[in-house]
Coordinates of C-alpha atoms in Angstrom, one line a residue:
X1 CA 44.1 82.1 67.9
X2 CA 41.8 79.1 67.1
X3 CA 43.5 77.2 64.3
X4 CA 42.0 74.2 62.6
X5 CA 44.2 72.1 59.9
X6 CA 42.5 69.3 58.3
X7 CA 44.0 67.2 55.6
X8 CA 41.6 66.3 53.2
X9 CA 43.0 63.6 50.8
X10 CA 42.3 60.8 48.2
X11 CA 44.5 58.2 46.3
X12 CA 45.1 60.5 43.6
X13 CA 49.1 61.6 43.6
X14 CA 50.5 64.9 43.3
X15 CA 51.8 67.6 46.1
X16 CA 48.6 69.1 48.1
X17 CA 47.5 72.3 47.9
X18 CA 47.6 74.3 51.4
X19 CA 44.4 76.6 51.7
X20 CA 43.2 78.9 54.1
X21 CA 40.0 79.2 54.8
X22 CA 38.5 82.3 56.7
X23 CA 35.0 81.6 57.4
X24 CA 33.1 82.2 60.7
X25 CA 30.5 80.0 60.5
X26 CA 31.1 76.7 61.2
X27 CA 28.2 75.2 59.1
X28 CA 29.9 76.9 55.9
X29 CA 33.3 76.0 57.4
X30 CA 32.1 72.4 57.4
X31 CA 30.6 72.3 53.9
X32 CA 33.9 73.8 52.3
X33 CA 35.9 71.0 53.8
X34 CA 33.8 68.2 53.0
X35 CA 33.7 69.5 49.5
X36 CA 37.6 69.6 49.0
X37 CA 37.6 66.1 50.8
X38 CA 35.3 64.9 48.2
X39 CA 36.4 65.9 45.3
X40 CA 38.6 64.0 42.6
X41 CA 40.6 66.7 40.9
X42 CA 43.3 67.1 43.7
X43 CA 44.6 67.0 47.3
X44 CA 44.0 69.9 49.7
X45 CA 45.6 70.6 53.2
X46 CA 42.9 73.0 54.9
X47 CA 43.7 75.5 57.4
X48 CA 40.6 77.3 59.3
X49 CA 40.2 80.5 61.0
X50 CA 37.0 82.6 61.9
X51 CA 38.4 86.0 61.9
X52 CA 40.5 88.1 59.7
X53 CA 43.3 89.3 62.1
X54 CA 44.0 85.8 62.4
X55 CA 44.2 84.9 58.9
X56 CA 46.5 88.2 58.6
X57 CA 48.7 86.9 61.3
X58 CA 49.0 83.7 59.8
X59 CA 49.8 84.9 56.3
X60 CA 52.4 86.8 57.9
X61 CA 54.1 84.2 59.5
X62 CA 53.4 81.3 56.5
X63 CA 52.6 81.1 52.8
X64 CA 49.5 79.1 51.5
X65 CA 48.8 78.1 47.8
X66 CA 45.5 80.1 47.8
X67 CA 42.8 81.7 50.4
X68 CA 38.8 80.9 50.5
X69 CA 37.9 84.1 52.2
X70 CA 34.5 84.8 53.3
X71 CA 33.3 88.8 53.0
X72 CA 31.3 88.9 56.2
X73 CA 33.3 88.3 59.1
X74 CA 33.3 89.3 62.5
X75 CA 36.2 92.0 62.4
X76 CA 36.1 92.8 58.8
X77 CA 33.6 92.6 56.0
X78 CA 33.0 93.4 52.1
X79 CA 35.8 94.6 49.7
X80 CA 38.1 96.1 52.7
X81 CA 38.5 92.1 53.4
X82 CA 39.8 91.2 50.2
X83 CA 42.2 94.6 50.3
X84 CA 43.7 93.7 53.1
X85 CA 44.4 90.0 52.5
X86 CA 46.2 91.2 49.1
X87 CA 48.0 93.8 51.2
X88 CA 49.5 91.4 53.6
X89 CA 49.8 88.5 50.5
X90 CA 49.8 90.2 47.0
X91 CA 51.2 87.7 45.2
X92 CA 48.3 85.2 47.0
X93 CA 45.2 83.8 44.6
X94 CA 42.3 84.6 46.6
X95 CA 38.8 83.2 46.3
X96 CA 36.1 85.0 48.0
X97 CA 32.7 83.3 49.1
X98 CA 29.6 85.3 49.1
X99 CA 25.7 85.1 50.0
X100 CA 23.7 84.3 47.1
X101 CA 22.3 88.0 47.5
X102 CA 26.0 89.4 47.1
X103 CA 26.9 88.5 43.5
X104 CA 27.8 92.0 42.7
X105 CA 30.0 92.2 45.4
X106 CA 31.7 88.9 44.4
X107 CA 32.6 91.2 40.8
X108 CA 34.0 93.8 42.8
X109 CA 36.1 91.2 44.7
X110 CA 37.6 90.0 41.4
X111 CA 37.8 93.7 40.1
X112 CA 39.9 94.3 43.3
X113 CA 42.3 91.6 42.7
X114 CA 40.4 88.5 43.8
X115 CA 40.7 85.6 41.4
X116 CA 37.4 84.0 41.7
X117 CA 34.1 84.3 43.9
X118 CA 31.5 81.8 44.6
X119 CA 28.1 82.1 46.0
X120 CA 27.6 79.9 49.1
X121 CA 24.3 78.5 48.3
X122 CA 25.3 77.5 45.1
X123 CA 28.7 75.9 45.7
X124 CA 28.8 72.2 44.8
X125 CA 32.0 70.0 45.9
X126 CA 33.6 69.9 42.1
X127 CA 32.9 73.7 41.6
X128 CA 34.5 74.6 44.9
X129 CA 37.7 72.6 44.4
X130 CA 38.4 73.6 40.6
X131 CA 37.8 77.2 41.4
X132 CA 40.7 76.9 43.9
X133 CA 42.8 74.8 42.0
X134 CA 42.0 77.1 38.5
X135 CA 43.0 80.4 41.0
X136 CA 46.3 79.0 41.9
X137 CA 46.7 78.1 38.2
X138 CA 46.1 81.3 36.8
X139 CA 48.2 83.1 39.7
X140 CA 51.2 81.0 38.6
X141 CA 50.7 82.2 35.1
X142 CA 50.7 85.7 36.1
X143 CA 53.7 85.2 37.8
X144 CA 55.5 83.5 35.2
X145 CA 54.2 86.3 32.6
X146 CA 55.5 89.1 35.1
X147 CA 59.0 87.4 35.2
X148 CA 59.2 87.1 31.6
X149 CA 58.3 91.0 31.3
X150 CA 60.9 91.7 34.1
X151 CA 63.4 89.6 32.2
X152 CA 62.6 91.6 29.0
X153 CA 62.6 94.9 30.4
X154 CA 66.2 94.0 32.1
X155 CA 67.5 92.7 28.7
X156 CA 66.2 96.2 27.3
X157 CA 68.1 98.1 29.8
X158 CA 71.1 96.3 29.6
X159 CA 71.1 96.4 25.7
X160 CA 70.2 100.4 25.4
X161 CA 73.2 100.9 28.5
X162 CA 75.8 98.5 26.1
X163 CA 74.6 100.7 22.9
X164 CA 75.4 103.9 24.7
X165 CA 78.8 102.9 25.9
X166 CA 79.5 101.5 22.5
X167 CA 78.4 105.0 21.0
X168 CA 80.8 106.5 23.2
X169 CA 83.8 104.7 21.8
X170 CA 82.6 105.6 18.4
X171 CA 85.6 108.1 16.8
X172 CA 82.4 109.5 14.6
X173 CA 80.6 110.9 17.6
X174 CA 83.7 112.4 19.2
X175 CA 83.7 115.8 16.8
X176 CA 83.9 118.1 19.5
X177 CA 86.4 116.0 21.5
X178 CA 88.6 115.7 18.7
X179 CA 88.6 119.3 18.4
X180 CA 89.7 119.8 22.0
X181 CA 90.9 116.5 23.5
X182 CA 92.0 113.7 21.9
X183 CA 92.4 111.2 24.8
X184 CA 89.1 110.1 26.9
X185 CA 88.7 112.1 30.1
X186 CA 88.2 108.9 31.8
X187 CA 92.3 107.9 30.8
X188 CA 93.5 111.4 31.0
X189 CA 91.7 112.5 34.4
X190 CA 90.8 109.2 36.3
X191 CA 90.2 111.0 39.8
X192 CA 88.2 114.1 38.3
X193 CA 86.1 111.5 35.8
X194 CA 85.3 109.7 39.0
X195 CA 83.8 112.9 40.8
X196 CA 81.9 113.9 37.9
X197 CA 80.6 110.4 37.9
X198 CA 79.6 111.1 41.4
X199 CA 77.8 114.3 40.8
X200 CA 75.9 113.2 38.2
X201 CA 74.8 109.9 39.8
X202 CA 73.9 112.4 42.7
X203 CA 71.4 114.1 40.3
X204 CA 70.1 111.2 39.0
X205 CA 69.0 109.9 42.1
X206 CA 67.3 113.5 43.0
X207 CA 65.7 113.2 39.5
X208 CA 64.1 109.7 40.4
X209 CA 63.3 110.8 43.8
X210 CA 61.7 114.1 42.2
X211 CA 59.9 111.5 40.1
X212 CA 58.6 109.3 42.4
X213 CA 57.6 112.0 45.5
X214 CA 56.5 114.9 43.1
X215 CA 58.9 116.8 44.9
X216 CA 60.7 119.9 43.5
X217 CA 64.6 119.6 43.4
X218 CA 66.6 122.2 41.7
X219 CA 68.9 119.6 39.3
X220 CA 69.6 122.1 36.4
X221 CA 72.1 124.4 38.1
X222 CA 74.4 121.5 39.4
X223 CA 74.0 119.5 36.0
X224 CA 74.8 122.8 34.2
X225 CA 78.1 123.2 36.7
X226 CA 79.0 119.5 35.6
X227 CA 78.5 120.6 31.9
X228 CA 81.0 123.6 32.7
X229 CA 83.5 121.5 34.8
X230 CA 83.5 119.2 31.7
X231 CA 84.0 122.3 29.0
X232 CA 86.6 123.4 31.2
X233 CA 88.6 120.3 31.0
X234 CA 87.8 120.4 27.0
X235 CA 85.9 117.3 27.0
X236 CA 83.5 116.0 24.3
X237 CA 80.4 114.0 23.5
X238 CA 82.4 111.0 24.2
X239 CA 83.2 111.9 27.7
X240 CA 79.5 113.1 28.7
X241 CA 78.4 109.5 27.5
X242 CA 81.3 107.9 29.4
X243 CA 79.9 109.9 32.5
X244 CA 76.4 108.7 32.2
X245 CA 77.2 105.2 31.4
X246 CA 79.6 104.7 34.5
X247 CA 76.9 106.4 36.4
X248 CA 74.3 104.3 35.2
X249 CA 76.0 100.9 35.5
X250 CA 77.1 102.0 39.2
X251 CA 73.4 102.4 40.1
X252 CA 71.5 99.2 38.4
X253 CA 74.1 96.8 39.3
X254 CA 71.9 95.8 42.5
X255 CA 68.8 97.3 41.6
X256 CA 65.5 95.9 41.2
X257 CA 63.8 96.1 37.6
X258 CA 61.6 98.6 38.1
X259 CA 64.3 100.9 39.4
X260 CA 66.8 99.9 36.6
X261 CA 63.9 101.0 34.4
X262 CA 63.4 104.5 36.0
X263 CA 67.4 105.1 35.9
X264 CA 67.6 104.4 31.9
X265 CA 64.4 106.0 31.3
X266 CA 65.1 109.2 33.6
X267 CA 68.8 108.8 32.3
X268 CA 67.8 109.4 28.6
X269 CA 66.7 112.6 29.3
X270 CA 69.5 113.9 31.6
X271 CA 72.4 112.9 29.2
X272 CA 70.7 115.2 26.5
X273 CA 70.0 118.0 29.4
X274 CA 73.8 118.1 29.9
X275 CA 75.0 117.5 26.3
X276 CA 73.1 120.5 25.9
X277 CA 74.6 122.4 28.5
X278 CA 78.1 121.8 27.3
X279 CA 76.9 122.7 23.8
X280 CA 76.0 126.1 25.5
X281 CA 79.3 126.4 26.9
X282 CA 81.4 125.9 24.0
X283 CA 79.3 128.2 22.1
X284 CA 79.6 131.1 25.1
X285 CA 83.0 130.3 25.8
X286 CA 85.1 128.4 23.5
X287 CA 83.7 128.8 20.2
X288 CA 84.0 132.8 20.1
X289 CA 80.5 133.7 21.4
X290 CA 79.7 135.8 24.0
X291 CA 81.6 135.9 27.4

């Protein structure tokens, strides 16, 4: 691999931006380096490679602040070039370089995930530097927005779990429990409670697997079996919520934001289904229904 690093600096202070230039034309590469060296709006450290394979190898080894990417390389061309770079470094701001006749390709590249595009024949010094800087800034703002949304989602998920937990301790929700058992199952039968939590957690994992991979898994029968075990133990709604909350808490403890959200969303449906099976059990076996 042939890698050329050029430090293009000026008197302005500030941390330099590390830019990876992927360009096989020596003349275009020289013009890009000169444009970044002559600008007055920032400091750049330019690393130049001529092939996409070299760029992907570098991106695997280290990070850059931005990529200047030619879409006509010896080993790759068109939108596939952008997609392969973003697959390797999905958070990397990419500015694509196109020929004057390929403006539509530049627009398509932006739609595919690039931050900006420039036509080589119309690139002026300040425009190239500004495009790189703006791409870096936009990507930073997008990351901050994504982090804020993730934090908001985590807070909502935690709030929902806490609300369900409070519900389980509210005596007004324990009608069936008051009829059949005054002591919560988690206290009266801790070993059996832990076993039910484990079974329920496995079903929850299967539901997520079914949701992610679109596969058919029979979770209704084992969930109905848990309901029958709860009914035999004279459990009530409070105990159902306790089982649900404990299983959810165990699984979201070290989970990602996306997986936490999935557990909470799928759990809403699962706990209602379990509650319905428990009601059916009491109707059929405990409250004088058909046997």
